[in-house]
XYZ file of N, CA and C in Angstrom:
582
model
N 13.516 -33.232 -31.037
C 13.759 -32.263 -30.430
C 13.218 -30.631 -29.666
N 13.020 -30.035 -28.528
C 12.832 -29.029 -28.041
C 13.893 -28.281 -28.344
N 14.097 -26.669 -28.722
C 15.514 -26.491 -28.532
C 15.702 -25.510 -27.028
N 16.677 -25.170 -26.336
C 16.394 -24.254 -25.160
C 16.691 -23.311 -25.618
N 15.751 -22.632 -24.521
C 15.372 -21.134 -24.537
C 14.979 -21.007 -26.067
N 13.713 -21.537 -26.533
C 13.159 -21.301 -27.495
C 12.229 -20.150 -27.476
N 11.736 -19.592 -28.039
C 11.031 -18.397 -28.201
C 10.010 -18.553 -29.182
N 8.617 -18.249 -28.928
C 7.129 -18.668 -29.717
C 6.564 -17.974 -29.307
N 5.420 -17.688 -30.627
C 4.338 -16.647 -30.307
C 2.980 -17.208 -30.902
N 2.133 -17.204 -30.350
C 0.073 -17.622 -30.221
C -0.128 -16.149 -31.049
N -0.895 -16.281 -31.786
C -1.721 -15.442 -31.926
C -3.031 -15.585 -32.064
N -3.641 -14.659 -31.426
C -5.548 -14.655 -31.312
C -5.790 -13.540 -32.100
N -7.207 -13.770 -32.718
C -7.582 -12.073 -33.304
C -8.027 -12.782 -34.424
N -8.741 -11.630 -35.329
C -9.531 -11.528 -36.351
C -8.286 -11.354 -37.829
N -8.268 -12.140 -38.734
C -7.161 -12.202 -39.431
C -6.636 -11.078 -40.234
N -5.698 -10.863 -39.916
C -5.124 -9.784 -40.713
C -4.977 -8.280 -39.345
N -5.905 -8.789 -38.208
C -5.484 -7.467 -37.487
C -5.634 -8.465 -36.259
N -4.241 -8.142 -35.408
C -4.011 -8.962 -34.165
C -4.465 -8.194 -32.907
N -5.270 -9.261 -32.163
C -5.746 -8.787 -31.324
C -4.855 -9.013 -29.790
N -4.903 -10.261 -29.820
C -3.913 -10.735 -28.811
C -2.582 -11.249 -28.851
N -1.795 -11.374 -28.616
C -0.858 -12.403 -28.951
C -0.128 -12.721 -27.237
N 0.080 -14.510 -27.107
C 0.774 -14.514 -25.833
C 2.404 -15.193 -26.183
N 3.226 -14.728 -25.970
C 4.271 -15.029 -26.312
C 5.679 -15.634 -24.825
N 5.996 -16.624 -25.448
C 6.672 -17.541 -24.514
C 8.330 -16.813 -25.160
N 8.960 -16.178 -24.543
C 10.433 -15.466 -24.852
C 11.535 -15.873 -24.148
N 12.157 -16.719 -24.658
C 13.276 -17.682 -24.460
C 14.542 -16.927 -24.161
N 14.446 -15.485 -24.714
C 15.959 -14.414 -24.205
C 15.834 -14.455 -23.044
N 15.028 -13.926 -22.325
C 15.062 -13.493 -21.054
C 13.963 -14.234 -20.240
N 13.154 -15.425 -20.946
C 12.205 -16.476 -19.734
C 11.141 -15.903 -19.435
N 10.548 -15.172 -20.135
C 9.367 -15.196 -19.873
C 7.767 -15.191 -20.602
N 7.063 -15.241 -19.774
C 5.843 -15.065 -20.338
C 5.005 -13.766 -20.217
N 4.916 -13.584 -22.071
C 4.118 -12.395 -22.330
C 2.707 -12.125 -23.345
N 1.803 -11.576 -22.340
C 1.000 -11.067 -23.351
C 0.955 -9.505 -23.743
N 0.303 -9.737 -25.152
C 0.461 -8.441 -25.805
C -1.031 -8.042 -26.355
N -0.760 -6.918 -27.145
C -2.516 -6.419 -27.539
C -2.030 -5.456 -28.735
N -2.594 -5.147 -29.362
C -2.634 -4.487 -30.799
C -2.754 -4.225 -31.898
N -3.051 -3.316 -32.340
C -2.978 -4.020 -34.109
C -1.845 -4.663 -34.752
N -1.941 -5.431 -35.926
C -0.803 -5.895 -36.552
C 0.012 -5.078 -36.728
N 0.547 -4.330 -36.977
C 1.336 -3.173 -37.238
C 2.081 -2.409 -35.666
N 0.961 -2.613 -35.035
C 1.852 -1.721 -33.736
C 1.108 -3.094 -32.428
N 2.190 -3.466 -31.791
C 1.399 -4.335 -31.286
C 2.713 -4.404 -29.683
N 1.654 -4.277 -28.275
C 2.546 -3.807 -27.439
C 2.825 -4.907 -26.240
N 3.665 -4.875 -25.551
C 3.643 -5.476 -23.986
C 2.789 -5.480 -23.275
N 1.739 -6.078 -22.583
C 1.010 -5.721 -21.818
C 1.369 -6.024 -20.206
N 1.138 -7.317 -20.027
C 1.721 -8.291 -19.328
C 2.567 -8.946 -18.779
N 3.900 -9.012 -18.228
C 4.772 -10.115 -17.817
C 4.797 -11.336 -17.165
N 5.444 -11.938 -16.936
C 5.432 -13.092 -15.988
C 6.623 -13.620 -16.305
N 7.844 -13.434 -15.055
C 8.974 -14.117 -15.065
C 8.990 -15.748 -14.839
N 9.763 -16.694 -15.672
C 9.581 -17.572 -15.611
C 10.112 -18.071 -14.014
N 11.743 -17.871 -13.576
C 12.079 -18.460 -12.423
C 11.303 -17.779 -11.257
N 11.277 -16.617 -10.838
C 10.961 -15.658 -10.165
C 9.613 -15.494 -9.596
N 8.899 -15.548 -10.598
C 7.230 -15.619 -10.946
C 6.664 -14.204 -10.199
N 7.442 -13.049 -11.123
C 7.278 -12.037 -10.687
C 6.139 -11.739 -11.763
N 4.927 -10.493 -11.706
C 4.686 -10.356 -12.713
C 4.270 -8.757 -13.143
N 4.339 -8.384 -14.105
C 4.541 -6.773 -14.439
C 3.588 -6.463 -15.268
N 2.921 -5.617 -15.292
C 1.509 -4.767 -15.998
C 1.981 -3.483 -16.466
N 2.434 -3.264 -17.672
C 2.892 -2.168 -17.811
C 4.626 -2.269 -18.124
N 5.078 -3.226 -17.723
C 6.433 -3.199 -18.132
C 6.489 -5.122 -18.319
N 8.199 -5.390 -18.614
C 8.515 -6.371 -19.608
C 9.784 -6.364 -18.091
N 10.206 -5.866 -17.689
C 11.260 -6.262 -16.243
C 10.709 -5.785 -14.894
N 10.068 -6.493 -14.237
C 9.410 -6.325 -13.251
C 10.707 -6.142 -12.065
N 11.394 -7.609 -12.489
C 12.823 -7.543 -11.506
C 13.701 -6.727 -11.453
N 13.458 -5.892 -12.306
C 14.243 -4.116 -12.420
C 13.998 -3.656 -11.019
N 12.323 -3.553 -10.624
C 11.956 -2.610 -9.738
C 12.217 -3.297 -8.234
N 12.811 -4.468 -7.872
C 12.809 -5.108 -6.514
C 14.132 -4.412 -5.911
N 13.542 -4.174 -4.305
C 14.997 -3.589 -3.529
C 14.427 -4.555 -2.459
N 13.941 -5.772 -2.565
C 13.944 -6.684 -1.441
C 13.092 -8.133 -1.596
N 14.253 -8.628 -2.594
C 13.780 -10.057 -2.759
C 12.941 -9.531 -3.878
N 12.315 -10.555 -4.534
C 11.879 -10.419 -5.927
C 10.407 -9.801 -5.741
N 10.226 -8.624 -6.653
C 8.898 -7.708 -6.874
C 7.548 -8.643 -7.471
N 7.146 -8.942 -6.024
C 5.964 -9.665 -7.276
C 5.263 -9.467 -7.848
N 4.603 -8.172 -7.914
C 3.601 -7.660 -8.637
C 4.219 -6.231 -8.510
N 4.249 -5.808 -9.978
C 4.651 -4.217 -10.008
C 3.793 -3.504 -11.230
N 3.232 -2.949 -11.066
C 2.199 -2.090 -11.857
C 2.608 -0.821 -12.457
N 3.453 -0.454 -13.721
C 3.969 0.576 -14.463
C 3.444 1.437 -15.422
N 3.695 2.630 -15.140
C 3.697 3.776 -16.174
C 4.489 4.866 -16.540
N 5.602 4.715 -17.093
C 6.822 4.881 -16.800
C 6.624 6.611 -17.534
N 5.299 6.726 -18.557
C 5.115 8.201 -19.480
C 3.974 8.887 -18.307
N 3.676 8.363 -17.262
C 2.357 9.264 -16.812
C 2.004 8.116 -15.306
N 0.637 8.677 -15.529
C 0.255 8.463 -14.133
C 0.030 6.620 -13.672
N 0.083 5.975 -12.568
C -0.478 4.818 -12.671
C -1.448 4.777 -11.321
N -2.632 4.027 -11.531
C -3.735 3.611 -10.812
C -3.570 1.846 -10.290
N -3.883 2.074 -9.050
C -4.133 0.798 -8.281
C -5.618 1.018 -7.810
N -6.869 0.425 -7.931
C -8.105 0.756 -7.235
C -8.950 -0.388 -6.690
N -8.965 -0.231 -5.706
C -9.978 -1.438 -4.891
C -11.301 -1.042 -4.913
N -12.090 -1.761 -5.244
C -13.368 -1.168 -5.627
C -14.258 -2.351 -4.500
N -14.740 -1.269 -3.543
C -15.770 -2.090 -2.960
C -17.372 -1.362 -2.825
N -18.321 -1.862 -2.140
C -19.752 -1.164 -2.243
C -19.723 -0.292 -1.382
N -20.906 0.934 -1.398
C -20.923 1.355 -1.565
C -21.410 1.687 0.765
N -21.574 0.546 1.252
C -21.590 0.581 2.751
C -20.350 -0.864 3.081
N -19.296 -0.815 2.277
C -18.701 -1.937 2.467
C -16.918 -1.461 2.734
N -15.998 -1.965 2.999
C -14.619 -1.596 3.027
C -14.172 -2.375 2.271
N -13.085 -1.500 2.147
C -11.937 -2.253 1.086
C -10.805 -2.381 1.960
N -10.113 -3.205 1.569
C -8.370 -3.803 2.532
C -7.438 -3.873 2.060
N -6.008 -3.649 2.347
C -5.156 -3.778 1.441
C -4.375 -4.354 3.179
N -4.154 -6.118 3.198
C -3.488 -6.288 4.779
C -2.367 -7.333 4.115
N -1.687 -6.906 5.414
C 0.158 -7.350 5.193
C -0.111 -9.011 6.618
N 0.076 -9.701 5.798
C -0.514 -11.576 6.256
C 1.015 -12.169 6.335
N 0.998 -12.865 7.412
C 2.146 -14.031 7.800
C 1.733 -15.083 8.331
N 0.279 -15.417 7.805
C -0.149 -16.809 8.483
C -1.489 -17.115 7.622
N -1.787 -18.501 7.998
C -3.204 -18.519 6.715
C -4.224 -18.707 7.693
N -4.420 -18.493 9.268
C -5.447 -18.607 10.039
C -5.287 -17.163 10.618
N -6.499 -17.141 11.219
C -6.530 -16.184 12.808
C -6.526 -14.702 12.453
N -6.162 -14.292 13.292
C -5.273 -12.786 13.202
C -3.961 -12.814 12.013
N -3.319 -13.715 11.929
C -1.810 -14.242 11.073
C -2.513 -13.677 9.696
N -3.849 -13.532 8.926
C -3.713 -13.034 7.769
C -4.117 -11.534 7.682
N -4.355 -10.921 8.338
C -4.074 -9.659 8.583
C -3.405 -8.654 9.931
N -2.033 -8.842 9.958
C -2.009 -8.405 11.380
C -1.366 -6.716 11.374
N -1.090 -6.980 10.067
C -1.088 -5.477 9.611
C -2.320 -5.130 8.120
N -2.633 -3.873 8.165
C -3.471 -4.049 7.137
C -3.967 -2.194 6.934
N -4.833 -1.476 6.122
C -5.150 -0.179 5.745
C -6.123 -0.442 5.470
N -7.390 0.453 5.603
C -8.531 0.232 5.574
C -9.794 0.718 5.367
N -10.178 1.374 3.844
C -11.669 2.044 3.730
C -12.824 1.930 4.556
N -13.220 2.623 4.923
C -14.823 2.408 5.064
C -15.381 3.129 4.196
N -16.124 3.026 3.746
C -16.763 3.848 2.511
C -18.217 4.429 3.072
N -18.630 3.135 3.932
C -20.311 3.856 4.796
C -20.020 5.292 5.615
N -18.505 5.149 6.633
C -18.222 6.348 7.129
C -17.030 7.503 6.631
N -16.408 6.555 5.429
C -15.741 7.507 4.624
C -14.412 7.642 5.421
N -14.103 6.946 6.051
C -12.586 6.914 7.216
C -11.334 6.134 6.423
N -10.638 6.364 6.560
C -9.144 5.664 6.260
C -8.791 5.232 7.687
N -8.108 3.764 8.224
C -7.503 3.364 9.090
C -6.397 2.609 9.047
N -5.289 2.580 10.080
C -4.234 1.559 9.969
C -4.312 0.715 11.021
N -3.650 -0.549 10.708
C -3.977 -1.568 11.893
C -2.329 -2.215 11.880
N -2.273 -2.635 13.046
C -0.910 -3.104 13.079
C -1.050 -4.368 14.148
N 0.050 -5.168 14.198
C -0.033 -6.197 15.530
C -0.802 -7.249 14.977
N -2.260 -7.669 15.914
C -3.223 -7.920 15.553
C -4.213 -8.151 14.556
N -4.083 -6.890 14.171
C -4.985 -5.835 13.311
C -6.126 -4.971 14.260
N -5.360 -4.820 15.364
C -5.803 -3.758 16.086
C -5.634 -2.217 15.325
N -6.416 -1.488 15.662
C -6.693 -0.094 14.655
C -5.903 1.020 15.717
N -5.180 1.530 14.933
C -3.734 2.477 15.612
C -4.288 3.632 15.476
N -4.680 3.875 14.005
C -4.909 5.339 13.369
C -5.848 5.354 12.430
N -6.520 6.296 12.420
C -7.712 6.942 11.932
C -7.934 8.592 11.533
N -8.098 8.110 9.907
C -8.400 9.912 9.264
C -9.827 10.022 8.748
N -10.458 11.004 9.335
C -12.025 10.532 9.373
C -12.462 11.444 8.173
N -13.778 11.331 7.564
C -14.005 12.390 6.169
C -13.768 14.060 6.723
N -13.543 14.184 7.687
C -13.585 15.672 7.874
C -12.291 16.072 8.475
N -11.197 15.231 7.686
C -9.697 15.486 8.056
C -9.086 15.648 9.142
N -9.963 14.987 10.348
C -9.336 14.799 11.539
C -8.732 13.241 11.660
N -7.574 13.454 12.908
C -6.607 12.292 12.643
C -6.971 11.840 14.058
N -6.717 10.817 14.462
C -6.802 10.304 15.779
C -5.831 8.853 15.905
N -4.884 8.811 16.882
C -4.222 7.730 17.188
C -4.660 7.352 18.622
N -4.942 6.080 18.516
C -5.582 4.548 19.209
C -6.791 6.092 19.972
N -7.579 6.215 18.516
C -8.443 6.655 19.410
C -9.498 7.099 17.947
N -10.687 6.574 17.947
C -11.597 6.018 16.646
C -12.721 7.376 16.047
N -12.519 8.252 17.288
C -13.574 9.461 16.860
C -12.893 10.577 17.139
N -11.570 11.237 16.988
C -11.147 12.322 16.716
C -12.042 13.401 16.669
N -11.753 14.322 17.758
C -12.917 15.800 18.094
C -12.363 16.902 17.184
N -10.777 16.778 17.565
C -10.042 18.321 17.279
C -9.280 17.503 15.597
N -8.294 18.477 15.253
C -7.668 17.877 14.270
C -6.714 16.804 14.132
N -6.254 16.978 15.297
C -5.033 15.590 15.909
C -6.064 15.228 16.991
N -5.925 14.031 17.217
C -6.637 13.549 18.917
C -5.650 12.447 19.199
N -4.847 12.401 20.328
C -3.709 11.311 20.554
C -4.589 10.707 22.217
N -4.902 9.654 22.061
C -5.325 8.970 23.471
C -3.832 7.853 23.813
N -3.393 8.393 24.859
C -2.303 7.683 25.689
C -2.782 6.444 25.776
N -2.136 5.142 26.212
C -2.708 4.229 26.559
C -2.862 3.936 28.711
N -2.459 5.433 29.076
C -2.982 5.356 30.393
C -1.552 6.556 31.248
N -1.211 6.367 32.317
C -0.632 7.566 33.111
C 0.925 7.408 32.756
N 1.070 5.929 32.780
C 2.626 5.556 32.158
C 3.023 5.599 30.544
N 2.236 6.281 29.936
C 2.257 6.162 28.373
C 2.561 7.399 27.881
N 3.867 7.643 27.185
C 4.062 8.677 26.733
C 2.714 9.516 25.398
N 2.723 10.297 25.277
C 1.532 9.932 23.930
C 2.111 10.939 23.402
N 2.968 11.986 23.642
C 3.889 12.501 22.586
C 5.042 12.803 22.923
N 6.350 12.324 21.718
C 7.610 12.951 22.495
C 8.421 13.492 21.124
N 9.424 14.281 21.087
C 9.760 15.332 20.017
C 11.386 15.099 20.612
N 11.914 14.766 19.251
C 13.318 14.592 19.297
C 13.989 15.689 19.042
N 15.253 15.803 19.161
C 16.372 16.604 18.666
C 17.232 15.625 17.321
N 18.138 16.279 16.570
C 19.072 15.763 15.550
C 19.275 14.472 16.387
N 19.562 14.376 17.594
C 20.359 13.312 18.238
C 18.903 12.130 18.605
N 19.241 11.157 18.635
C 17.984 10.314 19.423
C 18.732 9.366 20.480
N 19.568 10.227 21.254
C 19.545 9.779 22.780
C 18.586 10.108 23.797
N 18.910 9.463 24.726
C 17.487 9.397 25.785
C 18.040 11.334 26.419
N 19.272 11.685 26.102
C 18.971 13.145 26.859
C 18.526 14.280 25.759
N 18.320 13.618 24.781
C 17.907 14.640 23.555
C 16.361 14.864 23.269
N 15.995 14.221 23.912
C 14.322 14.224 23.980
C 13.524 14.631 25.106
N 12.020 15.345 24.622
C 11.210 15.890 26.125
C 9.963 14.817 25.558
N 9.246 14.336 26.645
C 8.491 13.514 26.739
C 6.889 15.000 26.812
N 5.976 15.222 26.178
C 5.179 15.988 26.695
C 3.749 15.574 26.771
N 3.554 15.904 27.895
C 2.094 15.979 28.504
C 1.394 17.237 28.344
N -0.037 17.252 27.486
C -0.588 18.727 27.816
C -1.699 17.943 28.723
N -2.220 19.511 29.282
C -3.687 19.855 30.284
C -4.090 20.841 29.579
N -5.256 20.764 28.990
C -5.922 21.846 28.473
C -6.870 22.711 29.321
N -6.962 23.967 29.602
C -8.020 24.685 30.654
C -8.715 25.714 29.287
N -9.978 25.681 29.783
C -10.767 26.960 29.086
C -11.549 27.623 30.001
N -11.168 28.766 29.766
C -11.524 29.764 30.786
C -12.658 30.690 30.444
N -13.431 31.337 31.069
C -14.830 31.569 30.926
C -14.724 32.472 30.164
N -13.696 32.859 29.661
C -13.625 33.833 27.798
C -13.311 33.044 26.904
N -13.294 31.811 26.960
C -13.391 31.292 25.590
C -11.898 30.610 25.137
N -11.065 31.599 26.064
C -9.476 30.996 26.225
C -9.008 30.162 26.568
N -7.958 29.205 25.724
C -7.621 27.330 26.317
C -5.809 27.872 26.446
N -5.588 27.237 27.425
C -4.474 27.360 27.678
C -3.775 26.019 27.860
N -2.572 25.783 27.292
C -1.934 24.695 27.380
C -1.026 24.243 28.305
N -0.763 23.539 29.268
C 0.212 23.515 30.307
C 1.330 21.501 29.687
N 2.640 21.868 29.410
C 3.220 21.136 29.121
C 4.378 20.692 30.130
N 4.758 19.192 30.534
C 5.700 19.300 31.704
C 6.020 18.114 30.959
């Protein structure tokens, strides 16, 4: 007869020196992968039974949840943590947000890095690019080839390219900014906002 919430440990490694341990921890219903020497064994990966949360560097991934289960937590509470997405020198790296399994539902929102041209881009809705940061540090909104430090491309004469809000967010407390740049013969530039 099996005991309820029983813990067991399976050990893999050279005799006298524990390389890896696989532990079913009944006290908190987790599956843990440990590694280290015979005297010093450290928890490396934890999978919770009920919520299916995966923790790397933590035995309590559920403690970091702020909106439903934290499905993946990478932790190093005593130093820096890094997650690396490695791609080819002429390829892209993607971090995608999906709400379906076909078409644009697989990537309606995403962050992409293009290693060929070395730019970072942000995509929303149907995966359309909305913002790009180039290798030269230039930022484009709705514009893939910014020439200035910040370029904003509006969607037409009825689209507000830039809005400045006061402390309140009521409609009477903001101004829509339109600018027309004029370069004079002596190289001076003037901006007109209205």
